[in-house]
Short mmCIF file of C-alpha atoms in Angstrom, two decimals:
data_model
loop_
_atom_site.label_atom_id
_atom_site.label_comp_id
_atom_site.label_asym_id
_atom_site.label_seq_id
_atom_site.Cartn_x
_atom_site.Cartn_y
_atom_site.Cartn_z
CA UNK A 1 -16.58 97.37 19.74
CA UNK A 2 -15.86 101.05 20.65
CA UNK A 3 -14.81 103.48 18.04
CA UNK A 4 -11.31 103.81 19.24
CA UNK A 5 -10.74 99.97 18.95
CA UNK A 6 -12.41 99.93 15.55
CA UNK A 7 -10.11 102.60 14.30
CA UNK A 8 -6.98 100.86 15.76
CA UNK A 9 -7.94 97.47 14.15
CA UNK A 10 -8.62 99.13 10.70
CA UNK A 11 -5.29 100.72 10.82
CA UNK A 12 -3.59 97.31 11.43
CA UNK A 13 -5.61 95.81 8.50
CA UNK A 14 -4.71 98.57 6.03
CA UNK A 15 -1.10 99.01 7.41
CA UNK A 16 -0.50 95.24 7.30
CA UNK A 17 -1.74 94.93 3.71
CA UNK A 18 0.41 97.90 2.72
CA UNK A 19 3.52 96.25 4.12
CA UNK A 20 3.35 93.03 2.08
CA UNK A 21 4.27 93.02 -1.67
CA UNK A 22 0.79 92.73 -3.28
CA UNK A 23 -0.87 90.90 -5.93
CA UNK A 24 -4.26 92.79 -6.22
CA UNK A 25 -5.98 91.00 -8.97
CA UNK A 26 -9.48 90.53 -9.98
CA UNK A 27 -11.08 89.25 -13.16
CA UNK A 28 -14.62 89.74 -14.04
CA UNK A 29 -16.73 88.19 -16.95
CA UNK A 30 -20.31 88.23 -18.05
CA UNK A 31 -22.34 85.62 -19.66
CA UNK A 32 -25.93 85.72 -21.13
CA UNK A 33 -28.11 82.60 -21.15
CA UNK A 34 -30.63 82.04 -23.90
CA UNK A 35 -33.36 82.46 -21.18
CA UNK A 36 -32.61 86.12 -20.88
CA UNK A 37 -30.63 86.00 -17.63
CA UNK A 38 -27.18 87.84 -17.31
CA UNK A 39 -24.67 86.25 -15.00
CA UNK A 40 -21.61 88.26 -13.63
CA UNK A 41 -18.81 86.28 -12.38
CA UNK A 42 -15.29 87.37 -10.74
CA UNK A 43 -12.32 86.29 -8.85
CA UNK A 44 -10.66 88.09 -5.92
CA UNK A 45 -7.08 87.66 -5.36
CA UNK A 46 -4.69 88.42 -2.41
CA UNK A 47 -1.52 86.64 -1.85
CA UNK A 48 -0.29 88.28 1.15
CA UNK A 49 -2.70 86.90 3.94
CA UNK A 50 -6.05 85.43 4.47
CA UNK A 51 -8.81 88.01 3.81
CA UNK A 52 -10.90 86.36 6.39
CA UNK A 53 -14.01 86.65 3.79
CA UNK A 54 -17.42 86.41 5.10
CA UNK A 55 -20.97 86.61 3.68
CA UNK A 56 -23.28 89.18 5.03
CA UNK A 57 -27.04 89.28 4.99
CA UNK A 58 -28.29 92.64 5.46
CA UNK A 59 -31.96 93.39 6.05
CA UNK A 60 -34.05 96.43 4.99
CA UNK A 61 -33.87 99.22 7.55
CA UNK A 62 -30.32 98.28 8.77
CA UNK A 63 -28.13 101.38 9.30
CA UNK A 64 -24.34 101.67 8.96
CA UNK A 65 -21.95 104.49 9.11
CA UNK A 66 -18.97 105.13 6.88
CA UNK A 67 -15.24 104.88 7.97
CA UNK A 68 -13.44 108.09 7.31
CA UNK A 69 -9.67 109.18 7.76
CA UNK A 70 -9.31 108.99 11.59
CA UNK A 71 -12.80 108.06 12.49
CA UNK A 72 -15.90 106.06 12.04
CA UNK A 73 -18.46 109.00 11.85
CA UNK A 74 -18.71 109.49 8.08
CA UNK A 75 -22.12 109.15 6.16
CA UNK A 76 -24.89 107.23 7.74
CA UNK A 77 -26.84 105.14 5.48
CA UNK A 78 -29.92 102.87 5.91
CA UNK A 79 -30.89 99.98 3.62
CA UNK A 80 -33.86 100.42 1.56
CA UNK A 81 -33.38 97.10 -0.05
CA UNK A 82 -32.06 94.01 1.61
CA UNK A 83 -28.91 92.35 -0.01
CA UNK A 84 -26.42 89.56 0.40
CA UNK A 85 -22.65 90.58 0.00
CA UNK A 86 -19.28 88.85 0.21
CA UNK A 87 -16.97 90.97 2.45
CA UNK A 88 -13.17 90.91 2.88
CA UNK A 89 -11.20 91.71 6.09
CA UNK A 90 -14.30 93.35 7.72
CA UNK A 91 -17.94 92.76 7.54
CA UNK A 92 -18.55 96.32 6.40
CA UNK A 93 -16.22 96.10 3.25
CA UNK A 94 -18.52 94.22 0.83
CA UNK A 95 -16.39 93.43 -2.29
CA UNK A 96 -19.28 91.80 -4.24
CA UNK A 97 -22.96 91.61 -3.71
CA UNK A 98 -26.51 91.42 -4.95
CA UNK A 99 -29.78 93.03 -3.47
CA UNK A 100 -33.46 92.03 -3.62
CA UNK A 101 -34.12 94.54 -6.53
CA UNK A 102 -31.63 92.72 -8.76
CA UNK A 103 -28.70 95.09 -8.53
CA UNK A 104 -25.27 93.58 -8.76
CA UNK A 105 -22.19 95.42 -7.46
CA UNK A 106 -18.52 94.77 -7.05
CA UNK A 107 -15.25 96.58 -6.41
CA UNK A 108 -12.13 95.67 -8.12
CA UNK A 109 -8.59 96.84 -7.23
CA UNK A 110 -7.48 99.71 -9.30
CA UNK A 111 -3.86 100.62 -8.12
CA UNK A 112 -1.89 103.68 -9.48
CA UNK A 113 -4.70 105.08 -11.62
CA UNK A 114 -7.73 106.25 -9.64
CA UNK A 115 -7.55 109.61 -7.59
CA UNK A 116 -10.41 110.28 -5.02
CA UNK A 117 -11.17 113.66 -3.88
CA UNK A 118 -9.44 114.94 -0.87
CA UNK A 119 -11.21 114.25 2.38
CA UNK A 120 -12.69 117.23 4.05
CA UNK A 121 -13.96 116.97 7.78
CA UNK A 122 -16.95 119.51 7.05
CA UNK A 123 -18.17 116.95 4.37
CA UNK A 124 -17.97 113.84 6.48
CA UNK A 125 -21.66 113.48 6.60
CA UNK A 126 -21.76 113.04 2.91
CA UNK A 127 -18.43 111.14 2.66
CA UNK A 128 -18.47 107.33 1.91
CA UNK A 129 -15.38 105.19 2.12
CA UNK A 130 -14.40 103.60 -1.10
CA UNK A 131 -14.61 100.21 0.61
CA UNK A 132 -18.15 100.88 1.69
CA UNK A 133 -19.43 102.05 -1.50
CA UNK A 134 -20.80 98.68 -2.66
CA UNK A 135 -23.03 98.12 0.45
CA UNK A 136 -24.19 101.69 0.35
CA UNK A 137 -25.42 101.26 -3.22
CA UNK A 138 -26.83 97.83 -2.79
CA UNK A 139 -28.99 99.14 0.04
CA UNK A 140 -29.91 102.32 -1.82
CA UNK A 141 -30.42 101.53 -5.60
CA UNK A 142 -32.48 99.08 -7.80
CA UNK A 143 -31.15 100.12 -11.19
CA UNK A 144 -27.76 101.33 -12.79
CA UNK A 145 -29.37 104.60 -13.55
CA UNK A 146 -30.14 105.07 -9.81
CA UNK A 147 -26.54 104.21 -8.99
CA UNK A 148 -25.37 107.10 -11.29
CA UNK A 149 -27.61 109.59 -9.69
CA UNK A 150 -26.59 108.42 -6.10
CA UNK A 151 -22.99 108.63 -6.81
CA UNK A 152 -23.18 112.18 -8.01
CA UNK A 153 -24.61 113.20 -4.44
CA UNK A 154 -21.66 111.81 -2.19
CA UNK A 155 -17.89 112.23 -1.62
CA UNK A 156 -16.08 109.10 -2.41
CA UNK A 157 -12.84 109.08 -0.01
CA UNK A 158 -10.12 106.58 0.95
CA UNK A 159 -9.77 105.51 4.67
CA UNK A 160 -5.94 105.65 4.29
CA UNK A 161 -4.28 107.50 1.39
CA UNK A 162 -1.70 104.91 1.15
CA UNK A 163 -3.99 102.13 0.20
CA UNK A 164 -4.71 101.14 -3.40
CA UNK A 165 -7.69 102.77 -5.14
CA UNK A 166 -10.58 100.77 -6.43
CA UNK A 167 -12.93 100.90 -9.34
CA UNK A 168 -16.50 99.23 -9.38
CA UNK A 169 -18.77 97.29 -11.71
CA UNK A 170 -22.55 97.64 -11.52
CA UNK A 171 -25.26 95.77 -13.49
CA UNK A 172 -29.05 95.36 -12.95
CA UNK A 173 -31.88 93.08 -14.14
CA UNK A 174 -32.04 94.70 -17.61
CA UNK A 175 -28.47 93.50 -18.23
CA UNK A 176 -27.10 97.11 -18.37
CA UNK A 177 -23.72 97.20 -16.93
CA UNK A 178 -21.18 99.91 -16.15
CA UNK A 179 -17.79 100.51 -14.83
CA UNK A 180 -17.12 103.47 -12.30
CA UNK A 181 -13.85 105.03 -11.99
CA UNK A 182 -13.02 108.04 -10.06
CA UNK A 183 -10.03 110.00 -11.64
CA UNK A 184 -9.12 113.50 -10.68
CA UNK A 185 -11.65 113.48 -7.85
CA UNK A 186 -14.48 113.11 -10.21
CA UNK A 187 -16.65 109.95 -10.81
CA UNK A 188 -16.76 108.63 -14.41
CA UNK A 189 -19.00 106.17 -15.68
CA UNK A 190 -18.44 103.79 -18.82
CA UNK A 191 -20.76 101.61 -20.49
CA UNK A 192 -19.47 97.96 -20.25
CA UNK A 193 -21.02 96.11 -23.17
CA UNK A 194 -18.31 93.70 -23.34
CA UNK A 195 -18.82 92.74 -19.68
CA UNK A 196 -15.08 92.00 -18.77
CA UNK A 197 -13.27 93.93 -15.96
CA UNK A 198 -9.89 93.60 -14.48
CA UNK A 199 -7.59 95.96 -12.89
CA UNK A 200 -5.30 98.78 -13.97
CA UNK A 201 -4.90 100.61 -16.35
CA UNK A 202 -8.25 102.11 -16.84
CA UNK A 203 -11.30 100.49 -18.51
CA UNK A 204 -11.00 102.52 -21.79
CA UNK A 205 -7.28 101.66 -22.26
CA UNK A 206 -8.07 97.95 -21.71
CA UNK A 207 -10.76 98.05 -24.49
CA UNK A 208 -8.23 99.83 -26.79
CA UNK A 209 -5.59 97.25 -25.98
CA UNK A 210 -7.82 94.41 -27.41
CA UNK A 211 -7.10 95.78 -30.96
CA UNK A 212 -3.53 94.43 -30.62
CA UNK A 213 -5.15 90.92 -30.54
CA UNK A 214 -7.21 91.35 -33.73
CA UNK A 215 -5.72 88.15 -35.30
CA UNK A 216 -6.89 85.82 -32.68
CA UNK A 217 -9.66 83.54 -33.59
CA UNK A 218 -11.30 80.35 -32.06
CA UNK A 219 -10.42 77.03 -33.61
CA UNK A 220 -7.39 75.79 -35.42
CA UNK A 221 -5.12 78.09 -37.71
CA UNK A 222 -5.19 76.93 -41.41
CA UNK A 223 -2.37 75.23 -43.03
CA UNK A 224 0.07 77.52 -44.93
CA UNK A 225 2.83 76.95 -47.42
CA UNK A 226 6.13 78.86 -46.89
CA UNK A 227 8.63 78.59 -49.62
CA UNK A 228 7.90 74.74 -49.95
CA UNK A 229 7.53 74.17 -46.32
CA UNK A 230 4.06 73.16 -44.92
CA UNK A 231 3.25 75.01 -41.73
CA UNK A 232 0.44 73.06 -39.83
CA UNK A 233 -1.03 73.18 -36.36
CA UNK A 234 0.56 70.79 -33.77
CA UNK A 235 -2.94 70.58 -32.15
CA UNK A 236 -6.44 72.25 -31.69
CA UNK A 237 -6.76 75.77 -30.51
CA UNK A 238 -3.72 77.28 -32.69
CA UNK A 239 -6.14 80.18 -33.70
CA UNK A 240 -5.34 81.46 -30.21
CA UNK A 241 -1.52 81.59 -30.54
CA UNK A 242 -0.46 84.84 -29.22
CA UNK A 243 -2.86 84.99 -26.48
CA UNK A 244 -1.07 86.40 -23.35
CA UNK A 245 -0.62 84.05 -20.47
CA UNK A 246 0.70 85.99 -17.72
CA UNK A 247 -1.31 87.26 -14.80
CA UNK A 248 -1.11 90.87 -15.38
CA UNK A 249 -4.30 92.86 -15.59
CA UNK A 250 -3.99 93.73 -19.45
CA UNK A 251 -3.34 89.98 -20.10
CA UNK A 252 -6.06 88.68 -17.85
CA UNK A 253 -8.56 91.19 -19.48
CA UNK A 254 -7.57 89.91 -23.11
CA UNK A 255 -7.96 86.18 -22.05
CA UNK A 256 -11.27 86.91 -20.32
CA UNK A 257 -12.55 88.74 -23.31
CA UNK A 258 -11.68 85.83 -25.67
CA UNK A 259 -12.73 83.03 -23.44
CA UNK A 260 -16.01 84.69 -22.67
CA UNK A 261 -16.90 85.54 -26.19
CA UNK A 262 -15.93 82.14 -27.67
CA UNK A 263 -17.94 80.14 -25.00
CA UNK A 264 -21.26 78.54 -26.31
CA UNK A 265 -24.34 80.19 -24.98
CA UNK A 266 -26.11 78.15 -22.34
CA UNK A 267 -29.81 77.59 -22.39
CA UNK A 268 -30.49 78.62 -18.70
CA UNK A 269 -28.99 80.91 -16.12
CA UNK A 270 -27.67 78.03 -13.73
CA UNK A 271 -25.90 76.50 -16.72
CA UNK A 272 -24.29 79.75 -17.32
CA UNK A 273 -23.31 80.02 -13.88
CA UNK A 274 -21.42 76.66 -14.02
CA UNK A 275 -19.79 77.83 -17.13
CA UNK A 276 -18.56 81.09 -15.53
CA UNK A 277 -16.91 79.02 -12.82
CA UNK A 278 -15.24 76.77 -15.50
CA UNK A 279 -13.90 79.86 -17.37
CA UNK A 280 -12.73 81.38 -14.32
CA UNK A 281 -10.74 78.29 -13.46
CA UNK A 282 -8.25 79.58 -15.93
CA UNK A 283 -7.59 82.75 -13.85
CA UNK A 284 -6.75 80.98 -10.48
CA UNK A 285 -3.46 82.42 -9.41
CA UNK A 286 -1.12 79.90 -7.59
CA UNK A 287 0.46 81.16 -4.31
CA UNK A 288 4.17 82.15 -4.92
CA UNK A 289 4.29 83.69 -8.43
CA UNK A 290 3.95 87.21 -7.16
CA UNK A 291 6.81 86.84 -4.64
CA UNK A 292 10.59 86.10 -4.88
CA UNK A 293 11.27 82.25 -4.64
CA UNK A 294 10.62 81.15 -1.01
CA UNK A 295 9.29 84.57 0.18
CA UNK A 296 5.52 83.90 0.12
CA UNK A 297 4.35 85.53 3.33
CA UNK A 298 1.48 83.33 3.94
CA UNK A 299 0.36 79.74 4.07
CA UNK A 300 -2.46 79.71 1.52
CA UNK A 301 -3.61 77.25 -0.80
CA UNK A 302 -4.09 79.80 -3.56
CA UNK A 303 -3.83 83.56 -4.28
CA UNK A 304 -7.28 83.44 -5.78
CA UNK A 305 -9.23 83.49 -2.37
CA UNK A 306 -12.73 83.07 -3.72
CA UNK A 307 -14.73 83.19 -6.98
CA UNK A 308 -18.31 84.38 -7.12
CA UNK A 309 -21.17 84.58 -9.75
CA UNK A 310 -24.33 86.66 -9.48
CA UNK A 311 -27.58 86.21 -11.21
CA UNK A 312 -29.63 89.39 -10.96
CA UNK A 313 -32.75 87.96 -12.79
CA UNK A 314 -33.22 84.93 -10.49
CA UNK A 315 -31.72 86.81 -7.42
CA UNK A 316 -29.10 84.16 -6.70
CA UNK A 317 -25.45 84.64 -5.47
CA UNK A 318 -23.04 81.78 -5.85
CA UNK A 319 -19.34 81.31 -4.54
CA UNK A 320 -16.58 79.00 -4.13
CA UNK A 321 -13.39 79.38 -2.26
CA UNK A 322 -9.60 78.56 -2.00
CA UNK A 323 -10.40 76.04 0.81
CA UNK A 324 -13.57 74.45 -0.76
CA UNK A 325 -14.10 74.35 -4.63
CA UNK A 326 -17.72 73.29 -4.45
CA UNK A 327 -20.10 75.83 -5.54
CA UNK A 328 -22.40 77.15 -2.92
CA UNK A 329 -25.61 79.30 -3.47
CA UNK A 330 -27.55 81.76 -1.51
CA UNK A 331 -31.10 82.39 -2.85
CA UNK A 332 -32.44 85.78 -2.24
CA UNK A 333 -35.87 84.75 -3.03
CA UNK A 334 -35.73 82.45 0.17
CA UNK A 335 -34.85 85.53 2.44
CA UNK A 336 -37.31 87.80 4.08
CA UNK A 337 -35.50 90.96 4.10
CA UNK A 338 -38.03 92.57 6.39
CA UNK A 339 -37.69 90.13 9.29
CA UNK A 340 -34.26 88.48 8.73
CA UNK A 341 -31.75 89.55 11.18
CA UNK A 342 -28.26 90.91 10.16
CA UNK A 343 -25.67 88.13 9.82
CA UNK A 344 -22.16 87.96 9.00
CA UNK A 345 -20.50 84.40 8.66
CA UNK A 346 -17.26 82.95 7.32
CA UNK A 347 -17.40 81.78 3.72
CA UNK A 348 -15.74 78.54 5.07
CA UNK A 349 -16.61 76.88 8.35
CA UNK A 350 -13.56 74.39 7.79
CA UNK A 351 -10.61 75.93 6.03
CA UNK A 352 -9.58 72.69 4.26
CA UNK A 353 -10.52 71.31 0.87
CA UNK A 354 -12.80 68.19 1.51
CA UNK A 355 -11.90 64.98 -0.20
CA UNK A 356 -14.49 62.10 -0.66
CA UNK A 357 -12.93 58.80 -0.47
CA UNK A 358 -14.79 56.46 -2.77
CA UNK A 359 -15.57 52.98 -1.32
CA UNK A 360 -14.95 50.33 -4.06
CA UNK A 361 -16.85 47.05 -3.53
#
């Protein structure tokens, strides 16, 4: 594909997404298993159209070039590490991924709060598009500390200033996890010991907001006497009365934090992966709630287009989709990143939930 056609297609993609009332929702959680693994899981939502998501397999030595406003001639970067990523809209736009060194990286929508630095044509050789930061860092870095150093050397820019900004989550084999937000043109890293991330407002605000729910506890609230009246729970789980149930980012952040921290620890990483998918079932967003009645613009089975989990210790990435709820796994240990060829393939070969009919004899 020539550069002019790439730019034209890109403008259609960004422009089309901007024209649709949006639900840009992502929910991320983290579970640690008893065998020392840390599993990072997340959802990605978009109710306006099919994101045409793909998985990409990127070998060592593969060279890409960043998009920049009006062109495809931004920073060139070559992968030092091979990686597997889950991309949206275009194969270059990796939203979640894991490299062979055990670095996990993902982007989350961050509308209305991030501010990138203004693009300058004389800096294009060191300018990286926000939607390509994940593949660049997966190919370049092995640890969170290396991510911090690498980001300080580049200019993070938006391809289209009308589009939503994003923020990022990075974690490595040690379990260290950070959130990156670009505010006022400057990158800021936050240690993410909780391991939860959603969208706007900023990460520090979301942590502070948790204090509004200090009364919530797992289990059942105790019976109380009120002027001769006995107040008792109607059922189990009343200790969580007041937990917000809407799909706004602050409410999802609170729910994710409590669901995650009350979940029993699993013995091994694979069990923690399964538990992550079970927890994130609670964050699937039905199509339609983000639009006026009868105005949903796309024929989609869910606004939650896919859910993923990465295991940096055991080098595995898992996903399921709105079309197929079966969990699929890509084992990076089984890939020779020296000889493998670059590949980009749809997450679903068939866009329909399979149904197995049981034969009763």
